[in-house]
Short mmCIF file of C-alpha atoms in Angstrom, two decimals:
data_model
loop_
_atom_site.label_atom_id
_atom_site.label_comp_id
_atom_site.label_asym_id
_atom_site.label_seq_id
_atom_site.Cartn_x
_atom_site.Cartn_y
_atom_site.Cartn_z
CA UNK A 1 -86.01 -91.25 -6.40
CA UNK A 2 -85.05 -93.51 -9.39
CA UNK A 3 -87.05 -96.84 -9.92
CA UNK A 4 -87.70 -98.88 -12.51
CA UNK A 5 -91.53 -99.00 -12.17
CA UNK A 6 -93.52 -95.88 -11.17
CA UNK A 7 -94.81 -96.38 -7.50
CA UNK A 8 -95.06 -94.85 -3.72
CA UNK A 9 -93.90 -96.53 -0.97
CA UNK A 10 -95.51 -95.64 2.32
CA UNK A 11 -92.86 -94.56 4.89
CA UNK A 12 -93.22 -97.92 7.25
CA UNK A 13 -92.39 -99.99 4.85
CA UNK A 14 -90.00 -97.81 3.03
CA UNK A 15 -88.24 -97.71 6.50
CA UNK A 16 -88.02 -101.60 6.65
CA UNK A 17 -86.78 -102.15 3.21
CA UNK A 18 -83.13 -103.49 2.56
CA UNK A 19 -83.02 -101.93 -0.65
CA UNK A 20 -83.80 -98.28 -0.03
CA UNK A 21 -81.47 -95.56 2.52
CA UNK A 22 -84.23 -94.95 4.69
CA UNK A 23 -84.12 -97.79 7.79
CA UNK A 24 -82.91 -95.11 10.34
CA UNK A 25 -85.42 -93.18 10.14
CA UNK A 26 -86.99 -95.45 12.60
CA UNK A 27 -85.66 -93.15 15.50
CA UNK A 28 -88.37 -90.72 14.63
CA UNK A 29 -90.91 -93.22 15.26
CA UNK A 30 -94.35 -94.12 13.61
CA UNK A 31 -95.84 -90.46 13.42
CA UNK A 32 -93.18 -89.22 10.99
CA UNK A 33 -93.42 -92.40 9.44
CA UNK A 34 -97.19 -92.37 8.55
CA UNK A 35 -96.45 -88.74 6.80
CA UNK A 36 -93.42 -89.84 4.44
CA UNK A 37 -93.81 -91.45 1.42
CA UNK A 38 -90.92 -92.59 -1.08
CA UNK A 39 -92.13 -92.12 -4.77
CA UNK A 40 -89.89 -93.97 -7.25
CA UNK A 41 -90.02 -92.70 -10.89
CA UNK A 42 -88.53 -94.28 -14.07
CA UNK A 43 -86.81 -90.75 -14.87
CA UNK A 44 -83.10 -90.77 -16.22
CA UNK A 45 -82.39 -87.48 -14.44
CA UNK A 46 -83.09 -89.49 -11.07
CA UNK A 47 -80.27 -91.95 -11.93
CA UNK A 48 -77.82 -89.84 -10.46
CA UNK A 49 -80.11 -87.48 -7.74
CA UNK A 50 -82.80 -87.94 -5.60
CA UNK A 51 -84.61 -85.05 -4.21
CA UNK A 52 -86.74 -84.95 -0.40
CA UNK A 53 -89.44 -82.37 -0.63
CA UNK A 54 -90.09 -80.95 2.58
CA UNK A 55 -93.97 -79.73 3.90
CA UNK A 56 -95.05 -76.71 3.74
CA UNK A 57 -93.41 -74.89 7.06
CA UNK A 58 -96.45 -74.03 9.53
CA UNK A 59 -97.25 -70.38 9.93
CA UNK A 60 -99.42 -68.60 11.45
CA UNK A 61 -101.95 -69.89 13.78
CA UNK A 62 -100.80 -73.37 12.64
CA UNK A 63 -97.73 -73.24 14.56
CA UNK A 64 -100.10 -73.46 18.03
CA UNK A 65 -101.41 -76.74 16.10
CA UNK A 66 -97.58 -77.72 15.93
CA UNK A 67 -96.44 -81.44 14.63
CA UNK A 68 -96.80 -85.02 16.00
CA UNK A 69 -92.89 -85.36 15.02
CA UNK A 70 -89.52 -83.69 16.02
CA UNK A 71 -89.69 -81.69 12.36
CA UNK A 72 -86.15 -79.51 12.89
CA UNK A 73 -84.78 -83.30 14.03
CA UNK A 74 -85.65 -84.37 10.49
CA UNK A 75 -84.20 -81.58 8.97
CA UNK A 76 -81.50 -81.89 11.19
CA UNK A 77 -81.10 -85.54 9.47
CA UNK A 78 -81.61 -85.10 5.87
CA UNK A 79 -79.35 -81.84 5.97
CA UNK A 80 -76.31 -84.18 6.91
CA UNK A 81 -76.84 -86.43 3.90
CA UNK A 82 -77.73 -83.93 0.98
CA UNK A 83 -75.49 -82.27 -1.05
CA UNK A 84 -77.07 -79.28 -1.43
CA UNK A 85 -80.44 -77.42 0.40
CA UNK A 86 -82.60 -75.00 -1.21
CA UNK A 87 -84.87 -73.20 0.76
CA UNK A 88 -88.08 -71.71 -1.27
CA UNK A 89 -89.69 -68.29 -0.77
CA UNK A 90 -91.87 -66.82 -2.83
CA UNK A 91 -92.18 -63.44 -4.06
CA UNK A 92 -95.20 -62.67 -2.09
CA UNK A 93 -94.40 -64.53 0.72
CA UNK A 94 -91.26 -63.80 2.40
CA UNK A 95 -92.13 -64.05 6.28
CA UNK A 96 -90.02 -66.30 8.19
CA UNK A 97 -92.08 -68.14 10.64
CA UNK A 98 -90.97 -69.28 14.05
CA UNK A 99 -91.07 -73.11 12.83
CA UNK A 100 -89.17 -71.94 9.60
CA UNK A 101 -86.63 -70.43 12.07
CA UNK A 102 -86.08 -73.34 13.85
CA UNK A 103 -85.88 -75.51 10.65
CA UNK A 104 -83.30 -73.04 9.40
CA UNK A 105 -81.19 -73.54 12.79
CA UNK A 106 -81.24 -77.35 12.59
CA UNK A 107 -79.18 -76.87 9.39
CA UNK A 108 -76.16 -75.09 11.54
CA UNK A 109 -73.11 -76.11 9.75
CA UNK A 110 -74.14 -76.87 6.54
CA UNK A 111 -74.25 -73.08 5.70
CA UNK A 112 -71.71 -74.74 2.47
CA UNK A 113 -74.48 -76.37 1.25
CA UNK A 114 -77.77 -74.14 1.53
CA UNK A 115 -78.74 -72.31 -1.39
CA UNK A 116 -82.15 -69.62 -1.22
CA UNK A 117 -84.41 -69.46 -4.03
CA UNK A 118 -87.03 -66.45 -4.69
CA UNK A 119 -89.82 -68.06 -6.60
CA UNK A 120 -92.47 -66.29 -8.82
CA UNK A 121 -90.67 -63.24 -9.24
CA UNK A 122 -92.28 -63.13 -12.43
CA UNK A 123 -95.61 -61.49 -10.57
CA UNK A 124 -93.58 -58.37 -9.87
CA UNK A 125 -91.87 -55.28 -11.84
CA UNK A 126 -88.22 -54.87 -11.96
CA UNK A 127 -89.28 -52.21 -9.22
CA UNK A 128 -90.74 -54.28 -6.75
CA UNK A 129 -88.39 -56.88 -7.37
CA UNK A 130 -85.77 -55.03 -6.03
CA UNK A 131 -87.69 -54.40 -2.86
CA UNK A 132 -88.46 -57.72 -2.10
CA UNK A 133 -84.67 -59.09 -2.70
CA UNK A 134 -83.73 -56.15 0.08
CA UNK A 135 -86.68 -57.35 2.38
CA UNK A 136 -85.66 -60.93 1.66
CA UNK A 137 -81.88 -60.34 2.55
CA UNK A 138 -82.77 -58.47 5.14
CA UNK A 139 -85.18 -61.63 6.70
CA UNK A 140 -82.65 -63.69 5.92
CA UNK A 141 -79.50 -61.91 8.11
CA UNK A 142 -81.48 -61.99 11.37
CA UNK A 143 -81.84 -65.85 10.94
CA UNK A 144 -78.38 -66.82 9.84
CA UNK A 145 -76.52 -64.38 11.73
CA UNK A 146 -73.36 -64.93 9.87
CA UNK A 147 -71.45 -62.24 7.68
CA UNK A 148 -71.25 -64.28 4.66
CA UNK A 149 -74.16 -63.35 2.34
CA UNK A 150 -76.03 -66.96 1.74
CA UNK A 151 -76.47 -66.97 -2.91
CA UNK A 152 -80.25 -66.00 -3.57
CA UNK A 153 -81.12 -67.08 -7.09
CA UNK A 154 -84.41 -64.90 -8.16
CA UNK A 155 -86.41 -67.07 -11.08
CA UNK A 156 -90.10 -68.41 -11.96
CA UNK A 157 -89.75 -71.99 -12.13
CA UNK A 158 -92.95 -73.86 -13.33
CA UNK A 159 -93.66 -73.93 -17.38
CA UNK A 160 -95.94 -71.44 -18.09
CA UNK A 161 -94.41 -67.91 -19.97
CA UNK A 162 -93.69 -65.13 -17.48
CA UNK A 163 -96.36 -62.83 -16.35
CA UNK A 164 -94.45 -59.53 -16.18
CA UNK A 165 -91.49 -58.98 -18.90
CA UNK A 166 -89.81 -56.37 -17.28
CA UNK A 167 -86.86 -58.96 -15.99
CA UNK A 168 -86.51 -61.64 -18.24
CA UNK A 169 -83.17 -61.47 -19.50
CA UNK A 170 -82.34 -61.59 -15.33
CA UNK A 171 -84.22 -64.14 -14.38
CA UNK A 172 -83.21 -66.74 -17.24
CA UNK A 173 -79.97 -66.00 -16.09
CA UNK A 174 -80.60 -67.01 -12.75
CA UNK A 175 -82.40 -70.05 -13.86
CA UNK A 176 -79.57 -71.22 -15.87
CA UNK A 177 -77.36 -69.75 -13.04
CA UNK A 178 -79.09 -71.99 -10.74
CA UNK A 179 -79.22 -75.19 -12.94
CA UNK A 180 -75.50 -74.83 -13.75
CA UNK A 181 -74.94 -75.19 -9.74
CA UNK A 182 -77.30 -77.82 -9.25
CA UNK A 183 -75.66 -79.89 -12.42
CA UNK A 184 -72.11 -79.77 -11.04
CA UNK A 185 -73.04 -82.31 -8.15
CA UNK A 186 -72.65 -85.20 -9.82
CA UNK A 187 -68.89 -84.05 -10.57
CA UNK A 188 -68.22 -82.49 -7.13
CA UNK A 189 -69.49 -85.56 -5.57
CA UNK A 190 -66.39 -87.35 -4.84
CA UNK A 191 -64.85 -83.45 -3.05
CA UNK A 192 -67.63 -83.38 -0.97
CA UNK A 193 -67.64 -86.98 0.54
CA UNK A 194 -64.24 -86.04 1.54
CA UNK A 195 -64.98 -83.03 2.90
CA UNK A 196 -67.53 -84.24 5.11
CA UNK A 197 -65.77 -87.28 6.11
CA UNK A 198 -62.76 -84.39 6.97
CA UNK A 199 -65.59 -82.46 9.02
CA UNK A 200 -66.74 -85.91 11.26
CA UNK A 201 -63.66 -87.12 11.95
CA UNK A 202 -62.96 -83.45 13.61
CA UNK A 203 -66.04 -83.73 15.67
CA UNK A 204 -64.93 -87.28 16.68
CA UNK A 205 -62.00 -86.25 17.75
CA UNK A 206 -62.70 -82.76 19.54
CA UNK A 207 -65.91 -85.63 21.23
CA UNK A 208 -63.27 -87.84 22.13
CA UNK A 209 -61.05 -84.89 23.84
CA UNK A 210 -64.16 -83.54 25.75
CA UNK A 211 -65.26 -86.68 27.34
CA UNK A 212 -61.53 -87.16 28.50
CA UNK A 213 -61.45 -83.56 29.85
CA UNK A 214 -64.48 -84.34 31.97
CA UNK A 215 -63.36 -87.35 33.19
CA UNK A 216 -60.42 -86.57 34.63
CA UNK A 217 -61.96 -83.85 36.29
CA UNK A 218 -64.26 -86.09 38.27
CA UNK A 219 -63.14 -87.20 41.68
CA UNK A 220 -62.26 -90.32 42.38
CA UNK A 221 -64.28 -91.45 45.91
CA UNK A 222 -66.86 -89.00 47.14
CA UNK A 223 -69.02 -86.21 45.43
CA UNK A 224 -69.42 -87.63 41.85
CA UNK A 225 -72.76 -86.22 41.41
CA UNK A 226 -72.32 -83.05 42.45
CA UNK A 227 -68.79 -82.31 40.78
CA UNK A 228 -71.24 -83.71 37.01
CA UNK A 229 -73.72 -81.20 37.47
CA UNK A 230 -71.11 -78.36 37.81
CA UNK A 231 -69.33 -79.43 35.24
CA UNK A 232 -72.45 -79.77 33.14
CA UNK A 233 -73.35 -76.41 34.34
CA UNK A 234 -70.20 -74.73 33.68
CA UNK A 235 -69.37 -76.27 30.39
CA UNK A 236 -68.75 -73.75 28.04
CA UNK A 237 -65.79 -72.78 30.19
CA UNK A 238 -64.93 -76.77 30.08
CA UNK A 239 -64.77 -76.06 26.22
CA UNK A 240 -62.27 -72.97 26.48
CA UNK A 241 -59.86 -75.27 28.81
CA UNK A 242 -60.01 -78.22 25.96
CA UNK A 243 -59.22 -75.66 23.09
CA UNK A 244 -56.76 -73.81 24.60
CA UNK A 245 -55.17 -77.41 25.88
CA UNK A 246 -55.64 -78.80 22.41
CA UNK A 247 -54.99 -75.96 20.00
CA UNK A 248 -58.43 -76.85 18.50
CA UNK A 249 -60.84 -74.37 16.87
CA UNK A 250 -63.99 -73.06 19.00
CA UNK A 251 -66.16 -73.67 15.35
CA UNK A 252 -64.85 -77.38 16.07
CA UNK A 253 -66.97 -77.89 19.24
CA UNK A 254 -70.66 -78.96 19.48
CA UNK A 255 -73.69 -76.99 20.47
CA UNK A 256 -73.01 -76.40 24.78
CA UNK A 257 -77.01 -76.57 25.38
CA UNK A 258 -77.49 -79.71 23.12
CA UNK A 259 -74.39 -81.22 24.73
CA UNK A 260 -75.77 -80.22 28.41
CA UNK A 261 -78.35 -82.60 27.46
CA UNK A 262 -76.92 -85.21 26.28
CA UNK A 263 -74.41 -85.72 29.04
CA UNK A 264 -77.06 -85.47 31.47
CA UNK A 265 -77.91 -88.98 30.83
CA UNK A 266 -74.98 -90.76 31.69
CA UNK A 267 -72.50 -91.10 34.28
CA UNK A 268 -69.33 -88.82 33.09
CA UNK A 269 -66.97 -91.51 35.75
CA UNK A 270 -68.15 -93.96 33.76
CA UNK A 271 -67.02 -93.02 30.31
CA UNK A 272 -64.14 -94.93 29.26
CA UNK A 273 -60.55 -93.95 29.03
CA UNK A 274 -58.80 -91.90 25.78
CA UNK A 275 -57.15 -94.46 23.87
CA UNK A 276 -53.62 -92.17 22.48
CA UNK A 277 -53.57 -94.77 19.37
CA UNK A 278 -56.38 -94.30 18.32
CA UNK A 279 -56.06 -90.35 19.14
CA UNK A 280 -53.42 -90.40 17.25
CA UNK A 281 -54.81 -92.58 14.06
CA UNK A 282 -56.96 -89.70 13.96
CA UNK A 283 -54.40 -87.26 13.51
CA UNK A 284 -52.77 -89.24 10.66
CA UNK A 285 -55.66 -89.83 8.95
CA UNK A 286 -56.28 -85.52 9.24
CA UNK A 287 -53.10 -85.02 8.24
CA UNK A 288 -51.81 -87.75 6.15
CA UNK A 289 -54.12 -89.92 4.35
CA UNK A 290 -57.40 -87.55 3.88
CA UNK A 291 -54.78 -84.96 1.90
CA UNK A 292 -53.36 -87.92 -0.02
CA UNK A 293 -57.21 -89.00 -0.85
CA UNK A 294 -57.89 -85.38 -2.70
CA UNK A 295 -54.67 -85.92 -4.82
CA UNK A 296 -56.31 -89.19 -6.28
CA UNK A 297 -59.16 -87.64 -7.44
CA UNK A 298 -59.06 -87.30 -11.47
CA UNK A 299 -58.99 -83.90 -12.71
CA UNK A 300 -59.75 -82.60 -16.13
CA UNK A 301 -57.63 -82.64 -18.59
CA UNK A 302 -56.48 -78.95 -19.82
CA UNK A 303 -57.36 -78.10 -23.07
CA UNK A 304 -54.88 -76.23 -25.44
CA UNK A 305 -56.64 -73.94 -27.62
CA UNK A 306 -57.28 -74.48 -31.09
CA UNK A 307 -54.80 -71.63 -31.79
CA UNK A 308 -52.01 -72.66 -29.87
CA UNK A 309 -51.59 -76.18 -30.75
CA UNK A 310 -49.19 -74.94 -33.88
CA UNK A 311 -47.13 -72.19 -32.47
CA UNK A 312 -45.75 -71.55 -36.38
CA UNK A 313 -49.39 -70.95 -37.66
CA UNK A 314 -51.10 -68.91 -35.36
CA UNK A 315 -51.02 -66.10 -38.26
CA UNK A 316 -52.67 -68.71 -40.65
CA UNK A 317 -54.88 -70.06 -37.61
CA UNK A 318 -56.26 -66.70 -37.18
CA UNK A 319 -56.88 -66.01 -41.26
CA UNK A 320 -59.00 -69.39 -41.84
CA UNK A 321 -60.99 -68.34 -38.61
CA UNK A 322 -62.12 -64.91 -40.27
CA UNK A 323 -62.49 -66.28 -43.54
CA UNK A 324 -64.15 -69.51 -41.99
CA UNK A 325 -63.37 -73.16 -43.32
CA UNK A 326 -63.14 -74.43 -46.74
CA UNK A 327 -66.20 -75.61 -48.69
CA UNK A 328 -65.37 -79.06 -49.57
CA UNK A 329 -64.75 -78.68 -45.42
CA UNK A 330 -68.01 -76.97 -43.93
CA UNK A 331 -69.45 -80.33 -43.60
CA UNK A 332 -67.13 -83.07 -43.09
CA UNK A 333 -67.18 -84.27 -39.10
CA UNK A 334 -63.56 -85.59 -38.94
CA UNK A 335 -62.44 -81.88 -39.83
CA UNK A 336 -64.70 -80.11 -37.05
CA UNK A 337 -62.54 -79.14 -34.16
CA UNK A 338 -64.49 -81.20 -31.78
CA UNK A 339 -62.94 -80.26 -28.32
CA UNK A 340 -64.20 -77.35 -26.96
CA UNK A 341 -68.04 -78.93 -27.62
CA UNK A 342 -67.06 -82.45 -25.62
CA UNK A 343 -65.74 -80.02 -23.21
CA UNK A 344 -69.10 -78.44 -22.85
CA UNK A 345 -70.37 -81.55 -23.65
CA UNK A 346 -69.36 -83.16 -20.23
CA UNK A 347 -69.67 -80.14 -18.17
CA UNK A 348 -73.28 -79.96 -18.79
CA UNK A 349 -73.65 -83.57 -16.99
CA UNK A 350 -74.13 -86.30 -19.83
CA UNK A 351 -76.38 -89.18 -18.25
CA UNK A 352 -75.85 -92.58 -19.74
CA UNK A 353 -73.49 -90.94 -22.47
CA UNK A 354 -76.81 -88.41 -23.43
CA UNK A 355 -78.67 -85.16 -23.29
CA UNK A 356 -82.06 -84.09 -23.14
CA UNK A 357 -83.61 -82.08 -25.20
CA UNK A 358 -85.12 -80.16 -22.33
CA UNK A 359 -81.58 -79.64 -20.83
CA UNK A 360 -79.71 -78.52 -23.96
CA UNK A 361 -82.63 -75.72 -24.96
CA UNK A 362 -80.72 -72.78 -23.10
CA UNK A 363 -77.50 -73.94 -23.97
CA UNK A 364 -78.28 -74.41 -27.86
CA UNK A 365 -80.17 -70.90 -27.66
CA UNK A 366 -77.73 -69.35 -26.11
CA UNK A 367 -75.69 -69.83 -29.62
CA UNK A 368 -77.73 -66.85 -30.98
CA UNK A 369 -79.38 -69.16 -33.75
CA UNK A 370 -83.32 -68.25 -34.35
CA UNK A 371 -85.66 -71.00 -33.25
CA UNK A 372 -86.98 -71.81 -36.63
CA UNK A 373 -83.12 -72.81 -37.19
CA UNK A 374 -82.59 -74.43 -34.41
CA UNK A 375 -85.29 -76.57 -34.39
CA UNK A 376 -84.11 -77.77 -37.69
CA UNK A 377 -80.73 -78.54 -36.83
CA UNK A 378 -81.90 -80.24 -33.93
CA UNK A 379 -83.87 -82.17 -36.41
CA UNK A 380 -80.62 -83.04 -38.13
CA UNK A 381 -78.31 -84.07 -35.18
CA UNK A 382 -80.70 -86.11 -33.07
CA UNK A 383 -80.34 -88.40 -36.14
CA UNK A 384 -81.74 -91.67 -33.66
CA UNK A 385 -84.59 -89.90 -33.06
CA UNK A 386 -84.52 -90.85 -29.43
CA UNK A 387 -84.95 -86.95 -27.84
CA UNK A 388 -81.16 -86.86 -26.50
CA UNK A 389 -78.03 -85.96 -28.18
CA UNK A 390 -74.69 -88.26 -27.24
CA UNK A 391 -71.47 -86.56 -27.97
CA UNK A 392 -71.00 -87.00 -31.59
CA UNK A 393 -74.89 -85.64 -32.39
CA UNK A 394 -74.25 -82.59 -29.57
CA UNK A 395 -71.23 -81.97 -31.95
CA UNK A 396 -72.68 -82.01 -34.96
CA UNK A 397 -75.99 -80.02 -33.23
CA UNK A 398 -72.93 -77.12 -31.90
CA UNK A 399 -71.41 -77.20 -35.31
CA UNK A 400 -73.67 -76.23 -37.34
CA UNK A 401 -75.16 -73.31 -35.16
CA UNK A 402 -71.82 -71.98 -35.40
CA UNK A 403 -71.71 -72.57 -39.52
CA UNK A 404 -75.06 -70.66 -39.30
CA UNK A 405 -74.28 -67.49 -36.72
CA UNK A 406 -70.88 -67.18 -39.01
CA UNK A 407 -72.85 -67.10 -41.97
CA UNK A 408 -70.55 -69.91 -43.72
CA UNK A 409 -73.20 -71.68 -45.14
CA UNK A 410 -77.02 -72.36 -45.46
CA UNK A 411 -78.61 -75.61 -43.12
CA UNK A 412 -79.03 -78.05 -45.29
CA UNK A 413 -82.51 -79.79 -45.47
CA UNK A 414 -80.96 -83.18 -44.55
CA UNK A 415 -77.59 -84.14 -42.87
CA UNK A 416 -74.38 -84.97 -45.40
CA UNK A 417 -73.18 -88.21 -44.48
CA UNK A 418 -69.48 -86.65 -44.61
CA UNK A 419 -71.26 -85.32 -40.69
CA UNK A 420 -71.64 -88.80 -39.16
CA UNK A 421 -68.96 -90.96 -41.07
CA UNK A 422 -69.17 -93.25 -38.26
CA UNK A 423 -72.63 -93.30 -37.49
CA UNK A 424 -75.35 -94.83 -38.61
CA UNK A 425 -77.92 -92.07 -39.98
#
């Protein structure tokens, strides 16, 4: 996670301390506490994510060694606060173990946010490659069990260049398939607070509805105890009474044998009576104000196309675009239509108003432009010499790849000032 000075935090203290989202995690006790660690980083990509790297999931004869801490209880905990999972497999390596399993079911009803990621497929040929996907889909259906197909991006993520060629062109789309989901977050964000917050205050109120089924099925003198445990016993059929009652969704109900456990420690008679009000607060708030939350969220403003903002000179629109701009025009900034690149500009996921060098590679590649080229525009653009590119420098950067796949004119060997009339170069 993001910090200004470069440090690890051992999990006791990190677990006491005001300033970090980690204090209940003191339900899981000292053993899980001795083996997490924060580390805080000074990274700009951290301002706006922070990322919990699981262990390595115990296979083998391991498993009989098993863990000093509830591990698919963590899961279970760090599921419900992430915006997206990924679970790792490499290419080699695709056995699901029976601790991997049971990590995999503590993230029931988050199938939205899990993603699967075949690693080092790089090692393979196309051939085997397509082998291991089957085997890895396959693997994969027995422990979801659902008839949605869960998105598998296939890749070789570390630094080095790939070991077999035979699927590049795939698996840099996947990459860049895969980084495109991961940068959207930051713009989802707000969408998926609400729909969480829409998904809890359904399991509050189907809770609420349960423990008032049960407790006006208990009697009110004699035989308390008894009449619990059969209800306990037979409480999936408690469930189908409530829904059908209710008009509420089965999906909407809780896990029966986690429930039966629950509920065995306390008294059911005890449980306090539904409150209606509040019932019905609920209600309103489902059907009223959550709704009335998602229309306040900004949304994008459309863009018209270039070629439709005149509707009387479409035919001369479409002439200057074959021909290409003037000359006295190639390189003037205020005469660049700037829209569609501050489009892409702030889809990519600007931090601070900039971006990376690292993150713009595929993007500015993608433009066709050889790398001897584009290393001297980016040489141009990144006029602050700072390794990041704001709007105005991604502009100019976008422009003139497009000047040179067009063959309008030659890069010059430094930037006009006509590009960055506002700037200073």
């Amino acid at each position: 996670m993001h910090g200004e000075d470069e440090r690890a935090i051992p999990g006791n203290a990190a677990a006491v301390s005001a300033d970090l989202p980690f204090t209940a995690l003191t339900k899981f006790g000292t053993e899980f506490l001795s083996k997490f660690q924060v580390s805080q980083v000074n990274s700009p990509i951290l301002e706006n994510v922070t990322f919990i790297d699981t262990p390595g999931v115990l296979s083998g004869e391991k498993q009989s060694i098993g863990r000093v801490y509830d591990f698919p209880s963590v899961v279970e905990y760090f599921a419900e606060r992430s915006d997206v999972i990924l679970l790792l497999f490499d290419a080699h390596k695709l056995d699901i173990s029976d601790e991997f399993k049971r990590a995999i079911g503590a993230l029931a009803g988050h199938d939205d946010k899990i993603r699967v990621v075949l690693n080092k497929a790089d090692m393979i040929n196309s051939q085997q490659l397509m082998r291991v996907y089957g085997a890895l889909m396959w693997s994969l259906g027995k422990v979801f069990r659902t008839p949605e197909v869960v998105r598998v991006y296939i890749g070789s993520f570390w630094d080095q260049p790939l070991q077999n060629k035979d699927s590049e062109s795939l698996l840099k789309a996947e990459q860049q398939d895969l980084l495109d989901d991961l940068k959207s977050l930051p713009r989802n964000a707000m969408i998926r607070k609400i729909n969480e917050l829409v998904k809890r205050t359904r399991m509050a109120k189907v809770h609420a509805l349960i423990i008032s089924h049960l407790k006006s099925e208990m009697p009110s003198l004699w035989g308390k105890n008894n009449k619990q445990s059969e209800l306990i016993d037979g409480l999936e059929n408690e469930f189908v009474k409530i829904a059908r009652e209710h008009k509420l969704a089965r999906g909407d109900f809780p896990v029966p044998e986690k429930f039966k456990e629950m509920l065995a420690q306390f008294k059911i008679e005890k449980f306090p009576k539904l409150d209606k009000k509040l019932l019905a607060a609920v209600d309103e708030a489902l059907s009223i104000d959550l709704p009335n939350l998602m229309l306040e969220i900004p949304q994008p403003a459309k863009v018209v196309p270039a070629i439709a903002r005149n509707p009387f000179d479409e035919m001369g629109q479409r002439n200057t675009i074959n021909r290409g701009p003037p000359a006295d025009r190639i390189w003037t900034y205020e005469f660049v239509d700037r829209t569609t690149y501050i489009r892409k500009f702030n889809e990519i996921g600007p931090i601070e108003g900039k971006l990376s060098g690292s993150t713009l590679k595929s993007v500015l590649e993608a433009t066709g432009v050889d790398t001897v080229t584009l290393a001297k525009i980016w040489k141009l653009a990144d006029w602050t010499q700072d390794g990041y590119l704001d709007s105005d420098e991604f502009v100019v950067a976008m422009w003139m790849c497009e000047v040179k796949k067009n063959g309008w004119a030659e890069i010059p060997d430094t930037l006009p000032e006509t590009m960055a009339v506002h700037r200073k170069i």
